[in-house]
């Protein structure tokens, strides 16, 4: 997949063989990006964010993070469909760490299943995120594997269909054991 907010990068990557677009702006940053995705017929991940990357962590505020993220993603799904992207090509990501405090991230993780109401597959990218460090004596990114596994299992437990991780073999093993316990 290609991870970009820029339509030119999306277009070049899709032309070079990328099969999916992950846009941390949910197609809001570049006015041409929705048209590029629609023309390519590629799946696209619409990720929630609050603010721009330079300032989004300064003072993020929500009255109810889970509900606000849901409603924002609902609007972005409608906009993507209006731009000609088929609903079955849309995936949603709550944007852990993108304009959210640790408390907001925990609220989203604990209520992730609500996003199934949007009718799109759920993607979660929480691997090695800052919230893990904040909850574990400021562990550095290279020491956040156990927390990353915990968040991946929590997401899958709530039905998330795609998990973006740094530690693929370790996460795959944790998921196999988790499934074995359930089976």
Tab-separated table of N, CA and C in Angstrom:
chain	number	residue	atom	x	y	z
A	1	UNK	N	0.848	-1.192	0.000
A	1	UNK	CA	0.000	0.000	0.000
A	1	UNK	C	0.879	1.236	0.000
A	2	UNK	N	0.296	2.319	-0.402
A	2	UNK	CA	0.986	3.606	-0.374
A	2	UNK	C	0.414	4.409	0.781
A	3	UNK	N	1.286	5.064	1.525
A	3	UNK	CA	0.884	5.882	2.655
A	3	UNK	C	1.226	7.328	2.298
A	4	UNK	N	0.209	8.074	1.858
A	4	UNK	CA	0.448	9.451	1.428
A	4	UNK	C	-0.829	10.261	1.478
A	5	UNK	N	-0.653	11.582	1.602
A	5	UNK	CA	-1.767	12.528	1.498
A	5	UNK	C	-1.763	13.208	0.132
A	6	UNK	N	-0.750	12.935	-0.681
A	6	UNK	CA	-0.537	13.654	-1.941
A	6	UNK	C	-1.004	12.854	-3.144
A	7	UNK	N	-1.852	13.468	-3.953
A	7	UNK	CA	-2.417	12.772	-5.107
A	7	UNK	C	-1.343	12.338	-6.103
A	8	UNK	N	-0.314	13.147	-6.306
A	8	UNK	CA	0.738	12.776	-7.261
A	8	UNK	C	1.485	11.538	-6.792
A	9	UNK	N	1.735	11.449	-5.497
A	9	UNK	CA	2.418	10.277	-4.944
A	9	UNK	C	1.502	9.057	-5.044
A	10	UNK	N	0.229	9.245	-4.727
A	10	UNK	CA	-0.737	8.145	-4.846
A	10	UNK	C	-0.772	7.622	-6.279
A	11	UNK	N	-0.876	8.533	-7.227
A	11	UNK	CA	-0.966	8.165	-8.634
A	11	UNK	C	0.273	7.394	-9.091
A	12	UNK	N	1.447	7.907	-8.735
A	12	UNK	CA	2.694	7.242	-9.127
A	12	UNK	C	2.804	5.861	-8.494
A	13	UNK	N	2.462	5.761	-7.217
A	13	UNK	CA	2.574	4.477	-6.517
A	13	UNK	C	1.567	3.461	-7.059
A	14	UNK	N	0.346	3.906	-7.306
A	14	UNK	CA	-0.657	3.003	-7.872
A	14	UNK	C	-0.238	2.543	-9.268
A	15	UNK	N	0.344	3.451	-10.022
A	15	UNK	CA	0.850	3.098	-11.344
A	15	UNK	C	2.013	2.131	-11.293
A	16	UNK	N	2.764	2.163	-10.202
A	16	UNK	CA	3.919	1.282	-10.040
A	16	UNK	C	3.549	-0.051	-9.383
A	17	UNK	N	2.271	-0.231	-9.066
A	17	UNK	CA	1.856	-1.524	-8.535
A	17	UNK	C	1.280	-1.538	-7.132
A	18	UNK	N	1.219	-0.409	-6.465
A	18	UNK	CA	0.568	-0.391	-5.148
A	18	UNK	C	-0.898	-0.758	-5.338
A	19	UNK	N	-1.467	-1.444	-4.357
A	19	UNK	CA	-2.842	-1.928	-4.483
A	19	UNK	C	-3.821	-1.228	-3.548
A	20	UNK	N	-3.305	-0.409	-2.626
A	20	UNK	CA	-4.174	0.247	-1.659
A	20	UNK	C	-3.546	1.575	-1.251
A	21	UNK	N	-4.405	2.534	-0.909
A	21	UNK	CA	-3.960	3.844	-0.447
A	21	UNK	C	-4.323	3.991	1.020
A	22	UNK	N	-3.381	4.463	1.807
A	22	UNK	CA	-3.637	4.810	3.197
A	22	UNK	C	-3.399	6.316	3.303
A	23	UNK	N	-4.452	7.053	3.583
A	23	UNK	CA	-4.350	8.515	3.639
A	23	UNK	C	-4.682	8.991	5.049
A	24	UNK	N	-3.664	9.488	5.759
A	24	UNK	CA	-3.873	9.940	7.136
A	24	UNK	C	-4.766	11.169	7.212
A	25	UNK	N	-5.079	11.769	6.072
A	25	UNK	CA	-5.982	12.923	6.067
A	25	UNK	C	-7.391	12.541	5.613
A	26	UNK	N	-7.609	11.262	5.320
A	26	UNK	CA	-8.913	10.780	4.830
A	26	UNK	C	-9.375	11.549	3.588
A	27	UNK	N	-8.432	11.793	2.683
A	27	UNK	CA	-8.687	12.466	1.405
A	27	UNK	C	-9.096	13.932	1.566
A	28	UNK	N	-8.630	14.588	2.624
A	28	UNK	CA	-8.955	16.002	2.835
A	28	UNK	C	-7.782	16.932	2.514
A	29	UNK	N	-6.574	16.429	2.454
A	29	UNK	CA	-5.403	17.304	2.321
A	29	UNK	C	-5.180	17.770	0.889
A	30	UNK	N	-5.407	16.887	-0.076
A	30	UNK	CA	-5.161	17.193	-1.485
A	30	UNK	C	-6.492	17.032	-2.228
A	31	UNK	N	-6.960	18.096	-2.847
A	31	UNK	CA	-8.268	18.087	-3.510
A	31	UNK	C	-8.361	17.066	-4.639
A	32	UNK	N	-7.245	16.629	-5.180
A	32	UNK	CA	-7.252	15.672	-6.291
A	32	UNK	C	-7.165	14.212	-5.846
A	33	UNK	N	-6.887	13.974	-4.572
A	33	UNK	CA	-6.625	12.600	-4.127
A	33	UNK	C	-7.832	11.688	-4.283
A	34	UNK	N	-9.014	12.159	-3.985
A	34	UNK	CA	-10.211	11.307	-4.128
A	34	UNK	C	-10.409	10.895	-5.580
A	35	UNK	N	-10.179	11.806	-6.502
A	35	UNK	CA	-10.326	11.493	-7.922
A	35	UNK	C	-9.293	10.455	-8.360
A	36	UNK	N	-8.081	10.554	-7.856
A	36	UNK	CA	-7.033	9.580	-8.188
A	36	UNK	C	-7.434	8.190	-7.693
A	37	UNK	N	-7.895	8.121	-6.451
A	37	UNK	CA	-8.298	6.831	-5.878
A	37	UNK	C	-9.498	6.267	-6.633
A	38	UNK	N	-10.471	7.116	-6.922
A	38	UNK	CA	-11.666	6.658	-7.651
A	38	UNK	C	-11.298	6.116	-9.026
A	39	UNK	N	-10.448	6.831	-9.737
A	39	UNK	CA	-10.054	6.409	-11.085
A	39	UNK	C	-9.300	5.087	-11.061
A	40	UNK	N	-8.505	4.887	-10.029
A	40	UNK	CA	-7.718	3.650	-9.922
A	40	UNK	C	-8.566	2.478	-9.429
A	41	UNK	N	-9.687	2.774	-8.809
A	41	UNK	CA	-10.511	1.710	-8.245
A	41	UNK	C	-9.831	1.009	-7.085
A	42	UNK	N	-8.928	1.710	-6.428
A	42	UNK	CA	-8.141	1.113	-5.337
A	42	UNK	C	-8.856	1.256	-4.004
A	43	UNK	N	-8.658	0.298	-3.110
A	43	UNK	CA	-9.161	0.474	-1.752
A	43	UNK	C	-8.417	1.638	-1.089
A	44	UNK	N	-9.101	2.326	-0.177
A	44	UNK	CA	-8.479	3.453	0.512
A	44	UNK	C	-8.851	3.430	1.996
A	45	UNK	N	-7.852	3.657	2.828
A	45	UNK	CA	-8.059	3.759	4.265
A	45	UNK	C	-8.294	5.227	4.594
A	46	UNK	N	-9.458	5.512	5.171
A	46	UNK	CA	-9.795	6.862	5.613
A	46	UNK	C	-9.473	6.940	7.101
A	47	UNK	N	-8.421	7.661	7.438
A	47	UNK	CA	-7.994	7.733	8.832
A	47	UNK	C	-8.433	9.041	9.476
A	48	UNK	N	-8.955	8.934	10.681
A	48	UNK	CA	-9.344	10.126	11.429
A	48	UNK	C	-8.096	10.849	11.930
A	49	UNK	N	-8.185	12.152	11.950
A	49	UNK	CA	-7.146	12.992	12.537
A	49	UNK	C	-7.822	14.267	13.028
A	50	UNK	N	-7.186	14.929	13.942
A	50	UNK	CA	-7.669	16.242	14.378
A	50	UNK	C	-6.490	17.200	14.257
A	51	UNK	N	-6.647	18.242	13.458
A	51	UNK	CA	-5.567	19.203	13.265
A	51	UNK	C	-4.565	18.726	12.232
A	52	UNK	N	-3.473	19.475	12.086
A	52	UNK	CA	-2.440	19.100	11.129
A	52	UNK	C	-1.278	18.437	11.865
A	53	UNK	N	-0.440	17.693	11.148
A	53	UNK	CA	0.631	16.937	11.804
A	53	UNK	C	1.564	17.778	12.679
A	54	UNK	N	1.743	19.041	12.337
A	54	UNK	CA	2.650	19.880	13.111
A	54	UNK	C	2.085	20.284	14.468
A	55	UNK	N	0.773	20.374	14.583
A	55	UNK	CA	0.197	20.893	15.834
A	55	UNK	C	-0.852	19.993	16.484
A	56	UNK	N	-1.153	18.853	15.880
A	56	UNK	CA	-2.298	18.060	16.336
A	56	UNK	C	-2.172	17.526	17.761
A	57	UNK	N	-0.972	17.420	18.285
A	57	UNK	CA	-0.822	16.877	19.634
A	57	UNK	C	-0.703	17.962	20.708
A	58	UNK	N	-0.810	19.234	20.332
A	58	UNK	CA	-0.635	20.310	21.305
A	58	UNK	C	-1.748	20.373	22.349
A	59	UNK	N	-2.988	20.254	21.944
A	59	UNK	CA	-4.094	20.298	22.905
A	59	UNK	C	-5.367	19.722	22.286
A	60	UNK	N	-5.340	18.433	21.920
A	60	UNK	CA	-6.532	17.859	21.300
A	60	UNK	C	-7.696	17.796	22.286
A	61	UNK	N	-8.889	18.127	21.801
A	61	UNK	CA	-10.079	18.144	22.659
A	61	UNK	C	-11.253	17.468	21.962
A	62	UNK	N	-11.982	16.707	22.747
A	62	UNK	CA	-13.217	16.064	22.301
A	62	UNK	C	-14.168	16.059	23.489
A	63	UNK	N	-15.457	16.193	23.214
A	63	UNK	CA	-16.439	15.976	24.274
A	63	UNK	C	-16.648	14.480	24.452
A	64	UNK	N	-16.665	13.745	23.349
A	64	UNK	CA	-16.802	12.292	23.344
A	64	UNK	C	-16.014	11.791	22.143
A	65	UNK	N	-14.772	11.386	22.375
A	65	UNK	CA	-13.871	11.033	21.275
A	65	UNK	C	-14.458	9.948	20.380
A	66	UNK	N	-15.027	8.915	20.969
A	66	UNK	CA	-15.540	7.803	20.178
A	66	UNK	C	-16.659	8.246	19.239
A	67	UNK	N	-17.598	8.990	19.763
A	67	UNK	CA	-18.729	9.451	18.944
A	67	UNK	C	-18.256	10.454	17.895
A	68	UNK	N	-17.380	11.360	18.269
A	68	UNK	CA	-16.904	12.363	17.314
A	68	UNK	C	-16.093	11.734	16.187
A	69	UNK	N	-15.258	10.756	16.511
A	69	UNK	CA	-14.496	10.057	15.476
A	69	UNK	C	-15.453	9.314	14.548
A	70	UNK	N	-16.442	8.648	15.112
A	70	UNK	CA	-17.442	7.927	14.320
A	70	UNK	C	-18.136	8.876	13.340
A	71	UNK	N	-18.633	9.991	13.842
A	71	UNK	CA	-19.368	10.934	12.993
A	71	UNK	C	-18.473	11.535	11.921
A	72	UNK	N	-17.231	11.833	12.256
A	72	UNK	CA	-16.281	12.385	11.286
A	72	UNK	C	-16.005	11.364	10.189
A	73	UNK	N	-15.782	10.106	10.572
A	73	UNK	CA	-15.545	9.060	9.575
A	73	UNK	C	-16.779	8.838	8.716
A	74	UNK	N	-17.950	8.937	9.305
A	74	UNK	CA	-19.194	8.809	8.548
A	74	UNK	C	-19.260	9.882	7.454
A	75	UNK	N	-18.866	11.110	7.788
A	75	UNK	CA	-18.831	12.196	6.804
A	75	UNK	C	-17.801	11.929	5.713
A	76	UNK	N	-16.644	11.404	6.098
A	76	UNK	CA	-15.592	11.133	5.113
A	76	UNK	C	-15.993	9.983	4.182
A	77	UNK	N	-16.723	8.996	4.700
A	77	UNK	CA	-17.229	7.913	3.854
A	77	UNK	C	-18.184	8.486	2.814
A	78	UNK	N	-19.097	9.348	3.252
A	78	UNK	CA	-20.056	9.969	2.335
A	78	UNK	C	-19.329	10.794	1.276
A	79	UNK	N	-18.307	11.539	1.678
A	79	UNK	CA	-17.547	12.352	0.721
A	79	UNK	C	-16.811	11.467	-0.280
A	80	UNK	N	-16.255	10.372	0.184
A	80	UNK	CA	-15.539	9.458	-0.712
A	80	UNK	C	-16.508	8.837	-1.719
A	81	UNK	N	-17.674	8.432	-1.251
A	81	UNK	CA	-18.669	7.872	-2.160
A	81	UNK	C	-19.128	8.923	-3.174
A	82	UNK	N	-19.308	10.139	-2.708
A	82	UNK	CA	-19.706	11.244	-3.598
A	82	UNK	C	-18.652	11.469	-4.682
A	83	UNK	N	-17.376	11.204	-4.339
A	83	UNK	CA	-16.279	11.382	-5.293
A	83	UNK	C	-16.147	10.193	-6.244
A	84	UNK	N	-16.991	9.182	-6.076
A	84	UNK	CA	-16.970	8.054	-6.993
A	84	UNK	C	-16.222	6.828	-6.502
A	85	UNK	N	-15.870	6.810	-5.224
A	85	UNK	CA	-15.191	5.637	-4.661
A	85	UNK	C	-16.267	4.693	-4.125
A	86	UNK	N	-16.243	3.474	-4.599
A	86	UNK	CA	-17.240	2.485	-4.182
A	86	UNK	C	-17.083	2.176	-2.698
A	87	UNK	N	-18.205	2.049	-2.010
A	87	UNK	CA	-18.179	1.791	-0.569
A	87	UNK	C	-17.358	0.553	-0.223
A	88	UNK	N	-17.418	-0.479	-1.061
A	88	UNK	CA	-16.659	-1.694	-0.752
A	88	UNK	C	-15.143	-1.491	-0.858
A	89	UNK	N	-14.724	-0.331	-1.335
A	89	UNK	CA	-13.295	0.007	-1.414
A	89	UNK	C	-12.843	0.853	-0.220
A	90	UNK	N	-13.750	1.161	0.701
A	90	UNK	CA	-13.436	2.041	1.826
A	90	UNK	C	-13.148	1.251	3.094
A	91	UNK	N	-12.107	1.675	3.805
A	91	UNK	CA	-11.745	1.140	5.107
A	91	UNK	C	-11.610	2.330	6.046
A	92	UNK	N	-11.829	2.131	7.336
A	92	UNK	CA	-11.729	3.229	8.290
A	92	UNK	C	-10.702	2.925	9.376
A	93	UNK	N	-10.037	3.968	9.829
A	93	UNK	CA	-9.013	3.878	10.870
A	93	UNK	C	-9.293	5.002	11.862
A	94	UNK	N	-9.422	4.694	13.158
A	94	UNK	CA	-9.710	5.741	14.136
A	94	UNK	C	-8.562	6.710	14.370
A	95	UNK	N	-7.390	6.429	13.836
A	95	UNK	CA	-6.275	7.372	13.935
A	95	UNK	C	-5.669	7.467	15.324
A	96	UNK	N	-5.327	6.334	15.905
A	96	UNK	CA	-4.699	6.335	17.221
A	96	UNK	C	-3.451	7.223	17.160
A	97	UNK	N	-3.395	8.190	18.071
A	97	UNK	CA	-2.234	9.070	18.156
A	97	UNK	C	-2.267	10.281	17.234
A	98	UNK	N	-3.281	10.431	16.436
A	98	UNK	CA	-3.352	11.559	15.507
A	98	UNK	C	-4.347	12.592	16.031
A	99	UNK	N	-3.863	13.482	16.883
A	99	UNK	CA	-4.718	14.509	17.472
A	99	UNK	C	-5.538	13.947	18.618
A	100	UNK	N	-4.887	13.134	19.442
A	100	UNK	CA	-5.583	12.502	20.559
A	100	UNK	C	-4.654	12.355	21.750
A	101	UNK	N	-5.220	12.502	22.934
A	101	UNK	CA	-4.465	12.242	24.167
A	101	UNK	C	-4.477	10.744	24.440
A	102	UNK	N	-3.739	10.327	25.449
A	102	UNK	CA	-3.765	8.924	25.860
A	102	UNK	C	-5.193	8.526	26.226
A	103	UNK	N	-5.894	9.380	26.957
A	103	UNK	CA	-7.278	9.069	27.348
A	103	UNK	C	-8.174	8.902	26.124
A	104	UNK	N	-8.015	9.754	25.120
A	104	UNK	CA	-8.805	9.625	23.886
A	104	UNK	C	-8.501	8.293	23.196
A	105	UNK	N	-7.208	7.959	23.119
A	105	UNK	CA	-6.807	6.710	22.480
A	105	UNK	C	-7.388	5.500	23.213
A	106	UNK	N	-7.375	5.539	24.536
A	106	UNK	CA	-7.932	4.433	25.314
A	106	UNK	C	-9.445	4.321	25.103
A	107	UNK	N	-10.117	5.460	25.031
A	107	UNK	CA	-11.556	5.458	24.761
A	107	UNK	C	-11.841	4.804	23.403
A	108	UNK	N	-11.043	5.148	22.409
A	108	UNK	CA	-11.218	4.567	21.076
A	108	UNK	C	-10.920	3.070	21.073
A	109	UNK	N	-9.857	2.670	21.752
A	109	UNK	CA	-9.519	1.241	21.805
A	109	UNK	C	-10.622	0.447	22.496
A	110	UNK	N	-11.154	0.975	23.570
A	110	UNK	CA	-12.183	0.260	24.321
A	110	UNK	C	-13.534	0.243	23.613
A	111	UNK	N	-13.764	1.176	22.715
A	111	UNK	CA	-15.039	1.241	22.006
A	111	UNK	C	-14.924	0.987	20.523
A	112	UNK	N	-13.809	0.422	20.101
A	112	UNK	CA	-13.521	0.238	18.677
A	112	UNK	C	-14.649	-0.462	17.919
A	113	UNK	N	-15.316	-1.402	18.552
A	113	UNK	CA	-16.372	-2.162	17.883
A	113	UNK	C	-17.497	-1.264	17.365
A	114	UNK	N	-17.692	-0.095	17.963
A	114	UNK	CA	-18.730	0.826	17.487
A	114	UNK	C	-18.524	1.168	16.016
A	115	UNK	N	-17.271	1.229	15.576
A	115	UNK	CA	-16.980	1.619	14.197
A	115	UNK	C	-17.518	0.629	13.169
A	116	UNK	N	-17.883	-0.577	13.591
A	116	UNK	CA	-18.513	-1.525	12.660
A	116	UNK	C	-19.820	-0.957	12.120
A	117	UNK	N	-20.444	-0.067	12.882
A	117	UNK	CA	-21.684	0.563	12.444
A	117	UNK	C	-21.516	1.391	11.185
A	118	UNK	N	-20.281	1.712	10.814
A	118	UNK	CA	-20.020	2.475	9.593
A	118	UNK	C	-20.115	1.594	8.346
A	119	UNK	N	-20.077	0.280	8.541
A	119	UNK	CA	-20.206	-0.630	7.415
A	119	UNK	C	-18.962	-0.770	6.560
A	120	UNK	N	-17.802	-0.427	7.110
A	120	UNK	CA	-16.530	-0.550	6.396
A	120	UNK	C	-15.555	-1.325	7.275
A	121	UNK	N	-14.618	-2.057	6.671
A	121	UNK	CA	-13.614	-2.730	7.485
A	121	UNK	C	-12.833	-1.727	8.340
A	122	UNK	N	-12.437	-2.181	9.521
A	122	UNK	CA	-11.687	-1.345	10.452
A	122	UNK	C	-10.207	-1.692	10.362
A	123	UNK	N	-9.392	-0.666	10.248
A	123	UNK	CA	-7.934	-0.777	10.250
A	123	UNK	C	-7.448	-0.136	11.540
A	124	UNK	N	-6.479	-0.762	12.194
A	124	UNK	CA	-5.908	-0.146	13.394
A	124	UNK	C	-4.396	-0.134	13.289
A	125	UNK	N	-3.815	1.026	13.491
A	125	UNK	CA	-2.370	1.179	13.524
A	125	UNK	C	-1.965	1.739	14.880
A	126	UNK	N	-1.709	0.858	15.840
A	126	UNK	CA	-1.336	1.310	17.180
A	126	UNK	C	0.040	0.802	17.589
A	127	UNK	N	0.699	0.082	16.711
A	127	UNK	CA	1.992	-0.511	17.001
A	127	UNK	C	3.023	0.551	17.390
A	128	UNK	N	3.646	0.330	18.534
A	128	UNK	CA	4.729	1.177	19.068
A	128	UNK	C	4.336	2.637	19.297
A	129	UNK	N	3.051	2.918	19.371
A	129	UNK	CA	2.595	4.299	19.530
A	129	UNK	C	3.008	4.879	20.885
A	130	UNK	N	3.049	6.177	20.929
A	130	UNK	CA	3.432	6.935	22.125
A	130	UNK	C	2.569	6.575	23.337
A	131	UNK	N	1.292	6.253	23.120
A	131	UNK	CA	0.417	5.915	24.242
A	131	UNK	C	0.947	4.720	25.013
A	132	UNK	N	1.602	3.778	24.326
A	132	UNK	CA	2.176	2.610	25.001
A	132	UNK	C	3.275	3.068	25.941
A	133	UNK	N	4.121	3.974	25.456
A	133	UNK	CA	5.169	4.526	26.312
A	133	UNK	C	4.596	5.254	27.505
A	134	UNK	N	3.547	6.034	27.263
A	134	UNK	CA	2.926	6.805	28.344
A	134	UNK	C	2.334	5.899	29.422
A	135	UNK	N	1.879	4.729	29.026
A	135	UNK	CA	1.278	3.793	29.985
A	135	UNK	C	2.294	2.826	30.594
A	136	UNK	N	3.554	2.921	30.173
A	136	UNK	CA	4.569	1.974	30.654
A	136	UNK	C	5.891	2.668	30.978
A	137	UNK	N	5.821	3.617	31.865
A	137	UNK	CA	7.026	4.309	32.355
A	137	UNK	C	7.885	4.893	31.242
A	138	UNK	N	7.219	5.444	30.231
A	138	UNK	CA	7.889	6.110	29.109
A	138	UNK	C	8.835	5.177	28.354
A	139	UNK	N	8.417	3.952	28.151
A	139	UNK	CA	9.202	3.009	27.354
A	139	UNK	C	9.451	3.619	25.971
A	140	UNK	N	10.663	3.442	25.476
A	140	UNK	CA	11.004	3.946	24.149
A	140	UNK	C	10.359	3.043	23.090
A	141	UNK	N	10.289	3.537	21.857
A	141	UNK	CA	9.605	2.814	20.780
A	141	UNK	C	10.118	1.390	20.625
A	142	UNK	N	11.425	1.181	20.786
A	142	UNK	CA	11.972	-0.168	20.619
A	142	UNK	C	11.642	-1.093	21.785
A	143	UNK	N	11.019	-0.559	22.834
A	143	UNK	CA	10.632	-1.369	24.001
A	143	UNK	C	9.107	-1.494	24.122
A	144	UNK	N	8.391	-1.275	23.043
A	144	UNK	CA	6.932	-1.245	23.104
A	144	UNK	C	6.255	-2.463	22.454
A	145	UNK	N	7.003	-3.533	22.225
A	145	UNK	CA	6.403	-4.717	21.623
A	145	UNK	C	5.276	-5.293	22.479
A	146	UNK	N	5.480	-5.512	23.783
A	146	UNK	CA	4.379	-6.089	24.578
A	146	UNK	C	3.105	-5.233	24.520
A	147	UNK	N	3.239	-3.938	24.597
A	147	UNK	CA	2.077	-3.055	24.506
A	147	UNK	C	1.445	-3.097	23.128
A	148	UNK	N	2.278	-3.196	22.095
A	148	UNK	CA	1.772	-3.291	20.727
A	148	UNK	C	0.959	-4.568	20.546
A	149	UNK	N	1.451	-5.668	21.097
A	149	UNK	CA	0.717	-6.935	21.008
A	149	UNK	C	-0.611	-6.845	21.737
A	150	UNK	N	-0.614	-6.198	22.888
A	150	UNK	CA	-1.845	-6.033	23.659
A	150	UNK	C	-2.884	-5.258	22.863
A	151	UNK	N	-2.469	-4.167	22.247
A	151	UNK	CA	-3.406	-3.360	21.459
A	151	UNK	C	-3.892	-4.104	20.222
A	152	UNK	N	-3.012	-4.879	19.587
A	152	UNK	CA	-3.422	-5.665	18.425
A	152	UNK	C	-4.477	-6.693	18.825
A	153	UNK	N	-4.266	-7.370	19.933
A	153	UNK	CA	-5.230	-8.368	20.396
A	153	UNK	C	-6.554	-7.715	20.781
A	154	UNK	N	-6.486	-6.562	21.421
A	154	UNK	CA	-7.705	-5.838	21.790
A	154	UNK	C	-8.490	-5.452	20.534
A	155	UNK	N	-7.787	-5.010	19.504
A	155	UNK	CA	-8.447	-4.606	18.265
A	155	UNK	C	-9.105	-5.799	17.576
A	156	UNK	N	-8.396	-6.904	17.478
A	156	UNK	CA	-8.939	-8.089	16.823
A	156	UNK	C	-10.106	-8.646	17.632
A	157	UNK	N	-10.004	-8.577	18.937
A	157	UNK	CA	-11.097	-9.025	19.802
A	157	UNK	C	-12.389	-8.259	19.498
A	158	UNK	N	-12.235	-7.005	19.078
A	158	UNK	CA	-13.398	-6.179	18.750
A	158	UNK	C	-13.738	-6.211	17.259
A	159	UNK	N	-13.089	-7.097	16.529
A	159	UNK	CA	-13.455	-7.311	15.139
A	159	UNK	C	-12.695	-6.509	14.103
A	160	UNK	N	-11.625	-5.826	14.488
A	160	UNK	CA	-10.835	-5.096	13.480
A	160	UNK	C	-10.331	-6.090	12.435
A	161	UNK	N	-10.448	-5.710	11.178
A	161	UNK	CA	-10.072	-6.619	10.099
A	161	UNK	C	-8.607	-6.499	9.690
A	162	UNK	N	-8.009	-5.335	9.837
A	162	UNK	CA	-6.602	-5.130	9.474
A	162	UNK	C	-5.858	-4.475	10.630
A	163	UNK	N	-4.684	-5.000	10.920
A	163	UNK	CA	-3.838	-4.447	11.974
A	163	UNK	C	-2.500	-4.094	11.334
A	164	UNK	N	-2.105	-2.834	11.460
A	164	UNK	CA	-0.797	-2.401	10.942
A	164	UNK	C	0.213	-2.512	12.071
A	165	UNK	N	1.279	-3.275	11.851
A	165	UNK	CA	2.253	-3.529	12.907
A	165	UNK	C	3.684	-3.384	12.404
A	166	UNK	N	4.594	-3.204	13.344
A	166	UNK	CA	6.019	-3.209	13.032
A	166	UNK	C	6.593	-4.622	13.169
A	167	UNK	N	6.089	-5.367	14.121
A	167	UNK	CA	6.642	-6.674	14.489
A	167	UNK	C	5.720	-7.783	13.985
A	168	UNK	N	5.845	-8.103	12.711
A	168	UNK	CA	4.909	-9.013	12.060
A	168	UNK	C	4.961	-10.432	12.640
A	169	UNK	N	6.126	-11.082	12.723
A	169	UNK	CA	6.120	-12.468	13.229
A	169	UNK	C	5.586	-12.571	14.667
A	170	UNK	N	5.958	-11.628	15.510
A	170	UNK	CA	5.508	-11.657	16.906
A	170	UNK	C	3.996	-11.445	17.000
A	171	UNK	N	3.480	-10.521	16.194
A	171	UNK	CA	2.036	-10.262	16.215
A	171	UNK	C	1.278	-11.451	15.636
A	172	UNK	N	1.794	-12.040	14.568
A	172	UNK	CA	1.143	-13.216	13.980
A	172	UNK	C	1.093	-14.357	14.992
A	173	UNK	N	2.174	-14.564	15.723
A	173	UNK	CA	2.179	-15.622	16.734
A	173	UNK	C	1.170	-15.333	17.840
A	174	UNK	N	1.138	-14.091	18.318
A	174	UNK	CA	0.178	-13.724	19.371
A	174	UNK	C	-1.247	-13.957	18.893
A	175	UNK	N	-1.542	-13.614	17.643
A	175	UNK	CA	-2.888	-13.810	17.098
A	175	UNK	C	-3.230	-15.290	16.941
A	176	UNK	N	-2.256	-16.114	16.558
A	176	UNK	CA	-2.502	-17.559	16.444
A	176	UNK	C	-2.819	-18.166	17.805
A	177	UNK	N	-2.088	-17.765	18.821
A	177	UNK	CA	-2.344	-18.277	20.167
A	177	UNK	C	-3.703	-17.781	20.657
A	178	UNK	N	-4.003	-16.513	20.425
A	178	UNK	CA	-5.292	-15.948	20.819
A	178	UNK	C	-6.440	-16.709	20.149
A	179	UNK	N	-6.293	-16.963	18.845
A	179	UNK	CA	-7.329	-17.729	18.132
A	179	UNK	C	-7.448	-19.141	18.677
A	180	UNK	N	-6.303	-19.750	18.989
A	180	UNK	CA	-6.321	-21.092	19.575
A	180	UNK	C	-7.087	-21.127	20.886
A	181	UNK	N	-6.922	-20.115	21.701
A	181	UNK	CA	-7.652	-20.036	22.962
A	181	UNK	C	-9.152	-19.900	22.729
A	182	UNK	N	-9.523	-19.208	21.691
A	182	UNK	CA	-10.947	-19.004	21.387
A	182	UNK	C	-11.556	-20.236	20.730
A	183	UNK	N	-10.771	-20.974	19.967
A	183	UNK	CA	-11.279	-22.151	19.259
A	183	UNK	C	-11.379	-23.345	20.207
